[in-house]
CSV table of C-alpha atoms in Angstrom, one decimal:
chain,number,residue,atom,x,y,z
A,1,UNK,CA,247.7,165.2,101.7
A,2,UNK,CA,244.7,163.0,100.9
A,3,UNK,CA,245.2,159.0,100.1
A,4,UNK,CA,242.1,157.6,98.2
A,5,UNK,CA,241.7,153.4,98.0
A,6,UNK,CA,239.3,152.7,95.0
A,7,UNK,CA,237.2,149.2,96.0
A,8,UNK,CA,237.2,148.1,92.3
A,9,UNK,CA,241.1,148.2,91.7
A,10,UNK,CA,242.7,144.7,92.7
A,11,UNK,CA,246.2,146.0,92.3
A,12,UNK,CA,246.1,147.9,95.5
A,13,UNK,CA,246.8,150.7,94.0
A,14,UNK,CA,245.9,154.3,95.3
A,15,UNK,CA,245.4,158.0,94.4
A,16,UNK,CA,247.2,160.5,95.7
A,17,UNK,CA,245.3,163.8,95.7
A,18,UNK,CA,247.1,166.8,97.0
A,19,UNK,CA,245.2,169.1,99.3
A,20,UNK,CA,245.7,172.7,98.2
A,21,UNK,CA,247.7,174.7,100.8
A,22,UNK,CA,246.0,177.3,102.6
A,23,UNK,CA,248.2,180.2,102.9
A,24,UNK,CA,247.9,183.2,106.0
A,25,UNK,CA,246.7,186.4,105.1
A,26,UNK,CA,248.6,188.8,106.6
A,27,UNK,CA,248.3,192.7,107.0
A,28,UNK,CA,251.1,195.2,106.6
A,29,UNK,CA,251.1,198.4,108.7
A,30,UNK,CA,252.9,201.5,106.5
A,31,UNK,CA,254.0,204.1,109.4
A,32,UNK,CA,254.2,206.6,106.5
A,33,UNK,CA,250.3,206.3,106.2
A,34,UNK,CA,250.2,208.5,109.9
A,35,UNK,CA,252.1,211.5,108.3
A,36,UNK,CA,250.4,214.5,106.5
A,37,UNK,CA,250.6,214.3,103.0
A,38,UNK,CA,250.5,218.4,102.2
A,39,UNK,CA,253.6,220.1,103.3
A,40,UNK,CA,254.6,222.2,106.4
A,41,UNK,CA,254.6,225.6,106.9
A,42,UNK,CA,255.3,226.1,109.8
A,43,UNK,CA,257.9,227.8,111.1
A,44,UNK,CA,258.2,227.9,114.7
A,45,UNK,CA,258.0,231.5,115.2
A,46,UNK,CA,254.7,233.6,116.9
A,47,UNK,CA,254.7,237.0,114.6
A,48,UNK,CA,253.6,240.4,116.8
A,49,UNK,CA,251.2,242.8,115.2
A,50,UNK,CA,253.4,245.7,115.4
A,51,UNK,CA,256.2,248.0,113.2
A,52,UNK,CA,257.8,250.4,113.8
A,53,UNK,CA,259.4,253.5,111.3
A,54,UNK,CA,262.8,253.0,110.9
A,55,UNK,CA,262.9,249.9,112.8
A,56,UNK,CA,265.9,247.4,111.4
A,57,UNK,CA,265.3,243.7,112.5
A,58,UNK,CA,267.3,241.0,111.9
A,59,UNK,CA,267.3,237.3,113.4
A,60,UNK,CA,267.2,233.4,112.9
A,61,UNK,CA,265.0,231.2,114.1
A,62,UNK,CA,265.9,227.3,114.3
A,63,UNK,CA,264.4,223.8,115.2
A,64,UNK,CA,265.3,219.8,115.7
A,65,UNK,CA,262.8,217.1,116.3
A,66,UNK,CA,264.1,214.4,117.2
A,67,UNK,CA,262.2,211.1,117.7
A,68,UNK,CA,262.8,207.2,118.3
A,69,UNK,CA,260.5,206.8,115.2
A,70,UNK,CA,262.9,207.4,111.6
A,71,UNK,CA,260.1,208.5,110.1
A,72,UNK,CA,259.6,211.7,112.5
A,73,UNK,CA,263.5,212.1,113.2
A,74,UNK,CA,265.9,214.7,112.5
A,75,UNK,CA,263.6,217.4,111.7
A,76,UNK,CA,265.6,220.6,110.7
A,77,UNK,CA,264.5,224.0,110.3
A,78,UNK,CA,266.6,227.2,109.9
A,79,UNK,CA,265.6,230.4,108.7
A,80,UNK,CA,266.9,233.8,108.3
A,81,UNK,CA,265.1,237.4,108.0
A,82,UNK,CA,265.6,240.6,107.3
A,83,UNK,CA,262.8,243.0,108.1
A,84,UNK,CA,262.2,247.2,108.0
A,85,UNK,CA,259.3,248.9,108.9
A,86,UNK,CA,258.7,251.6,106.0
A,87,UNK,CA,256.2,253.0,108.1
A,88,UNK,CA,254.7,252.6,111.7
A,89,UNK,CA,251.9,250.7,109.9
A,90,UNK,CA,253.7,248.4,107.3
A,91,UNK,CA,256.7,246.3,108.2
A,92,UNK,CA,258.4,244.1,105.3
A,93,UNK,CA,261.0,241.1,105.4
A,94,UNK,CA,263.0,238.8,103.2
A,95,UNK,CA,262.8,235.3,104.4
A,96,UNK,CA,265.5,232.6,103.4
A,97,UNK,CA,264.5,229.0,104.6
A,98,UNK,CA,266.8,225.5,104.5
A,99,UNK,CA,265.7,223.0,106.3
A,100,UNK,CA,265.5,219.0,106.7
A,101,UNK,CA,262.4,216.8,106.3
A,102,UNK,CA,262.1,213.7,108.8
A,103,UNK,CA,262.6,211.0,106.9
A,104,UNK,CA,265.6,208.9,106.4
A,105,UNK,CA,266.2,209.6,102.3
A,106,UNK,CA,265.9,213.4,102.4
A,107,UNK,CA,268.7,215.8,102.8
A,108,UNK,CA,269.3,219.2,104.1
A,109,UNK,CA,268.5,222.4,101.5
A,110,UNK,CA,267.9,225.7,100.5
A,111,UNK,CA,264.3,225.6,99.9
A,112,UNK,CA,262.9,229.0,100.1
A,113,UNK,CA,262.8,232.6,99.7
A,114,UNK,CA,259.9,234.5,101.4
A,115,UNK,CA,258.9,238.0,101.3
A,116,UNK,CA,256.5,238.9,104.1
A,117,UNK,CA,254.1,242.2,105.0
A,118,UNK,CA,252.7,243.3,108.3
A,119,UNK,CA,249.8,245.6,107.8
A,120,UNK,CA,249.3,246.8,111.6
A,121,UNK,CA,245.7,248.1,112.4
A,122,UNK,CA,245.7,251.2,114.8
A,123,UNK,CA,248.8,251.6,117.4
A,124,UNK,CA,250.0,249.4,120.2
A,125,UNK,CA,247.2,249.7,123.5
A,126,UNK,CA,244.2,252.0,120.6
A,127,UNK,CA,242.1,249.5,121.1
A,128,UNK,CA,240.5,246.3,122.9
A,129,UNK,CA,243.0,244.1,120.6
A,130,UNK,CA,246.5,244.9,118.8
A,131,UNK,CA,245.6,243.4,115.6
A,132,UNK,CA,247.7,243.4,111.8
A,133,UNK,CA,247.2,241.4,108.7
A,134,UNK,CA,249.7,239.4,108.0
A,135,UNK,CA,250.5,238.4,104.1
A,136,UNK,CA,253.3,236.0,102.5
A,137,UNK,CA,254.5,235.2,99.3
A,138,UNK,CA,257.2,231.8,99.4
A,139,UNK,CA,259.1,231.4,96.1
A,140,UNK,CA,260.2,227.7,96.7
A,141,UNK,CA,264.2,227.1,95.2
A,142,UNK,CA,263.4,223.4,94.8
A,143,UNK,CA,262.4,221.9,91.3
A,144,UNK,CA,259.1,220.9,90.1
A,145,UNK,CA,257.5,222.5,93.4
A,146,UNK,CA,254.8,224.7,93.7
A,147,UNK,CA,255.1,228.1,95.1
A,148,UNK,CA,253.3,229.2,98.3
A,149,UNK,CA,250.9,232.6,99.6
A,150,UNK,CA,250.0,232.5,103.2
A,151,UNK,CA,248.0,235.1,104.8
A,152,UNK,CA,245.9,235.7,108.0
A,153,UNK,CA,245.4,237.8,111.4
A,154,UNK,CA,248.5,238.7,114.1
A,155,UNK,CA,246.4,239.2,117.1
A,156,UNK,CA,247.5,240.1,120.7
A,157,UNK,CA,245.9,241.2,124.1
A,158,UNK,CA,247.3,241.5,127.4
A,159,UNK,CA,245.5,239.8,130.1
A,160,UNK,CA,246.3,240.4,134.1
A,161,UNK,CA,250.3,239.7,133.8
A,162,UNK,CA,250.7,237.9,130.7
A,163,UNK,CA,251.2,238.5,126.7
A,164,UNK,CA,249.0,236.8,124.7
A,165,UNK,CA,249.5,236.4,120.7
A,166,UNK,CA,247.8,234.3,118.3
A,167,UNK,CA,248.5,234.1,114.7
A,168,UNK,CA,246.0,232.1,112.1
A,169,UNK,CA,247.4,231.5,108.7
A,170,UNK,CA,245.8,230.5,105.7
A,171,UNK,CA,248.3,229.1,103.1
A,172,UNK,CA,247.6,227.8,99.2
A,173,UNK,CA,249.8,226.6,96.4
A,174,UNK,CA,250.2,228.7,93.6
A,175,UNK,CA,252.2,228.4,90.5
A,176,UNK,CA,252.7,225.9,87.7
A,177,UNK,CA,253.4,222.8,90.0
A,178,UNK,CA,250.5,223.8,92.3
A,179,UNK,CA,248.4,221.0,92.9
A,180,UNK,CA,244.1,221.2,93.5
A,181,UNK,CA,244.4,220.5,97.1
A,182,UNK,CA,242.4,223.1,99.3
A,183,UNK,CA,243.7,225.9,101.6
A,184,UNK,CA,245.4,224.3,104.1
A,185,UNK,CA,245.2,226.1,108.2
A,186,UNK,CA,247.4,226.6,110.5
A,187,UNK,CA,248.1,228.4,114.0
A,188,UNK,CA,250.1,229.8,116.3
A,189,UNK,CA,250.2,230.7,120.2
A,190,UNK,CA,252.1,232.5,122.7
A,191,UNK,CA,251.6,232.7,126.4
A,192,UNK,CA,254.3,234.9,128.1
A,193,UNK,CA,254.1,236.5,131.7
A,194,UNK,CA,255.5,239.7,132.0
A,195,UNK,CA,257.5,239.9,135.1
A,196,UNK,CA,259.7,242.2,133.7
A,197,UNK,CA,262.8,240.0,134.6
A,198,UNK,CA,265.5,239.6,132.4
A,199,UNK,CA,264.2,236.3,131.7
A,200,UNK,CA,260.7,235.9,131.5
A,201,UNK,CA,258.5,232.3,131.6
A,202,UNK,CA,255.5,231.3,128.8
A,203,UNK,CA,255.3,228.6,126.3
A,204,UNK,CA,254.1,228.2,122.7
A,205,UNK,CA,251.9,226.2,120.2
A,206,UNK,CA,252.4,225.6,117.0
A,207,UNK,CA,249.6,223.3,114.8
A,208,UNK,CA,248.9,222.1,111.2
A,209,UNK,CA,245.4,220.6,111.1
A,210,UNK,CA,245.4,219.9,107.2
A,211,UNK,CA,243.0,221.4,104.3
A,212,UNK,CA,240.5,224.1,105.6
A,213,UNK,CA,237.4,222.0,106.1
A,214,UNK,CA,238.9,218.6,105.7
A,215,UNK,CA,241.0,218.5,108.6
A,216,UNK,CA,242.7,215.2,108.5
A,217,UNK,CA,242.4,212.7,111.5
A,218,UNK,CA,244.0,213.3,114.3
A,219,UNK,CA,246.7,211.0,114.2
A,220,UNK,CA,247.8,212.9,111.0
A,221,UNK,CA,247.8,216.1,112.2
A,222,UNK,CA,250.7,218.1,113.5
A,223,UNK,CA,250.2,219.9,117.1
A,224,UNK,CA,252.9,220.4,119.5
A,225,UNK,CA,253.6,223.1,122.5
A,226,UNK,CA,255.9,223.4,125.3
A,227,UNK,CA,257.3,225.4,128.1
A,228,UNK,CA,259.8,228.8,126.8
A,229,UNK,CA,261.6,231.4,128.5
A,230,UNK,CA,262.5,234.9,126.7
A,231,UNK,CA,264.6,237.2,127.4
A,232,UNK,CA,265.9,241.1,125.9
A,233,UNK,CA,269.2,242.8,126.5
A,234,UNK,CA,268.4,246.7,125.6
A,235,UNK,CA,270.6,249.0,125.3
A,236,UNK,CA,273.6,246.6,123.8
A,237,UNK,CA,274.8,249.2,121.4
A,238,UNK,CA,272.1,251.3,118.4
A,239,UNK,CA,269.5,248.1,119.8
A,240,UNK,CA,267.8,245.5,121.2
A,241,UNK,CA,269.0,241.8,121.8
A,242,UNK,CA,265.9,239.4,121.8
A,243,UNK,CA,266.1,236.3,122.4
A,244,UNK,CA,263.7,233.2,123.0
A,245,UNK,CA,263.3,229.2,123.4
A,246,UNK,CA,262.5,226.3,124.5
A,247,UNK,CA,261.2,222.6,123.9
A,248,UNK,CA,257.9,221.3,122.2
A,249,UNK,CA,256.0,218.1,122.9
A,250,UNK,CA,254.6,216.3,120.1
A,251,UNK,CA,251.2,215.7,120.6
A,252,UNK,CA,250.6,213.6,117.8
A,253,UNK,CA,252.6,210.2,116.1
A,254,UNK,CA,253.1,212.5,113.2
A,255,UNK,CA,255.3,214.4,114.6
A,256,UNK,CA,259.0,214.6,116.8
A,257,UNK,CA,258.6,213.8,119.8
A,258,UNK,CA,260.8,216.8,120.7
A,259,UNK,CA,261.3,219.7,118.7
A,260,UNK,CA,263.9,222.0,120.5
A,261,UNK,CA,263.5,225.5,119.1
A,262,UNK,CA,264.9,228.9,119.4
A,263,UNK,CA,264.7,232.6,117.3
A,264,UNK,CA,267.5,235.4,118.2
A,265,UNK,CA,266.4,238.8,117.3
A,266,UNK,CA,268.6,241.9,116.9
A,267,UNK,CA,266.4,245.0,116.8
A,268,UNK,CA,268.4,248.7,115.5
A,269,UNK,CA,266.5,251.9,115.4
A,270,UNK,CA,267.3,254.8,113.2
């Protein structure tokens, strides 16, 4: 506050003129700002380039992520398949998906069905790589949401005693909701040494970098990978018992911190 004492005036009197408050600025961080805004499609599973004729598969893959952060907390991911290979080069599946977003407000649903294709290129060990084109369609159960096609190369090569698969999907909206975002990229990658033990050591990778050709910064994107063990029981009745899993390690703050998964597989031949 100001006083001001005008000479002239005999009264005494004075002028009170207030100064105008000068108020902080502050800045607001939103966490939310860190996380992707296009959906994942991830699913925590590495898919092998192979079928097989009369091959009956069925299994469920899961994952938590957990983190101290709400917004990348109680991540939840189960799915169930069904697949058949028609011939020894094309495999098909039905997928159904439910699952839990990380955030505190959102609640665990049936979200999707999927119905998947391997198209395997030459047999296991023909040539320098086992390669298939893999090919999805996702018919999403939720309202007002687009539905999905992903699509992209199974790849696998043994080198010295380990298994090495990589998988690189494509994926793009479709449908009336669809929106004019680009075709988004992700990846995954297995690492498995084959000392024909019951259990075997490798580890996985699983990423999300964003839209093909605008990746978003790193901070945004999703990349995690951690240590696994897998393991097969054969001969456990007309099949195969597979089993694998493990922990991933969040590598970015978009992400759990943890994300424990695992996939059970129960292979029948006829």
């Amino acid at each position: 506050m100001i006083f001001l004492q005008f000479p002239s005036c005999t009264c005494g009197c004075r002028m009170t003129i207030h100064q105008p408050r000068i108020l902080p600025t502050y800045y607001f961080f939103d966490p939310i700002s860190i996380l992707p805004s296009w959906s994942r499609t991830i699913d925590f599973k590495v898919k092998l380039p192979d079928a097989e004729f009369g091959e009956l598969e069925v299994e469920t893959v899961g994952s938590y992520g957990r983190s101290g952060n709400p917004l990348t907390n109680n991540e939840q991911s189960f799915v169930h398949e069904i697949e058949y290979g028609f011939t020894n080069f094309w495999k098909s599946g039905l997928e159904f998906e439910t699952g839990r977003d990380p955030a505190p407000d959102d609640h665990f649903m049936f979200n999707q069905v999927t119905w998947e294709n391997w198209l395997v290129l030459g047999e296991r060990g023909q040539y320098w790589i086992d390669a298939a084109l893999f090919v999805e369609y996702g018919r999403v159960t939720t309202a007002n949401s687009p539905d999905e096609i992903k699509f992209g190369p199974l790849l696998c090569k043994e080198i010295g005693p380990t298994i090495d698969t990589v998988n690189l999907f494509l994926a793009k909206e479709i449908g009336r909701f669809s929106s004019s975002d680009p075709v988004s990229f992700s990846y995954a990658w297995e690492t498995r040494i084959a000392t024909r033990w019951i259990i075997e050591p490798g580890f996985q990778a699983y990423g999300e970098p964003g839209p093909l050709g605008h990746f978003a910064s790193i901070g945004q994107q999703d990349h995690r990978i951690g240590p696994q063990l897998f393991g097969a029981v054969h001969d456990l009745g007309p099949g195969t018992l597979k089993f694998n899993g493990g922990i991933l390690f969040g590598l970015t703050p978009a992400v759990p911190r943890q994300t424990l998964r695992w996939q059970l597989e129960d292979e029948v031949h006829f």
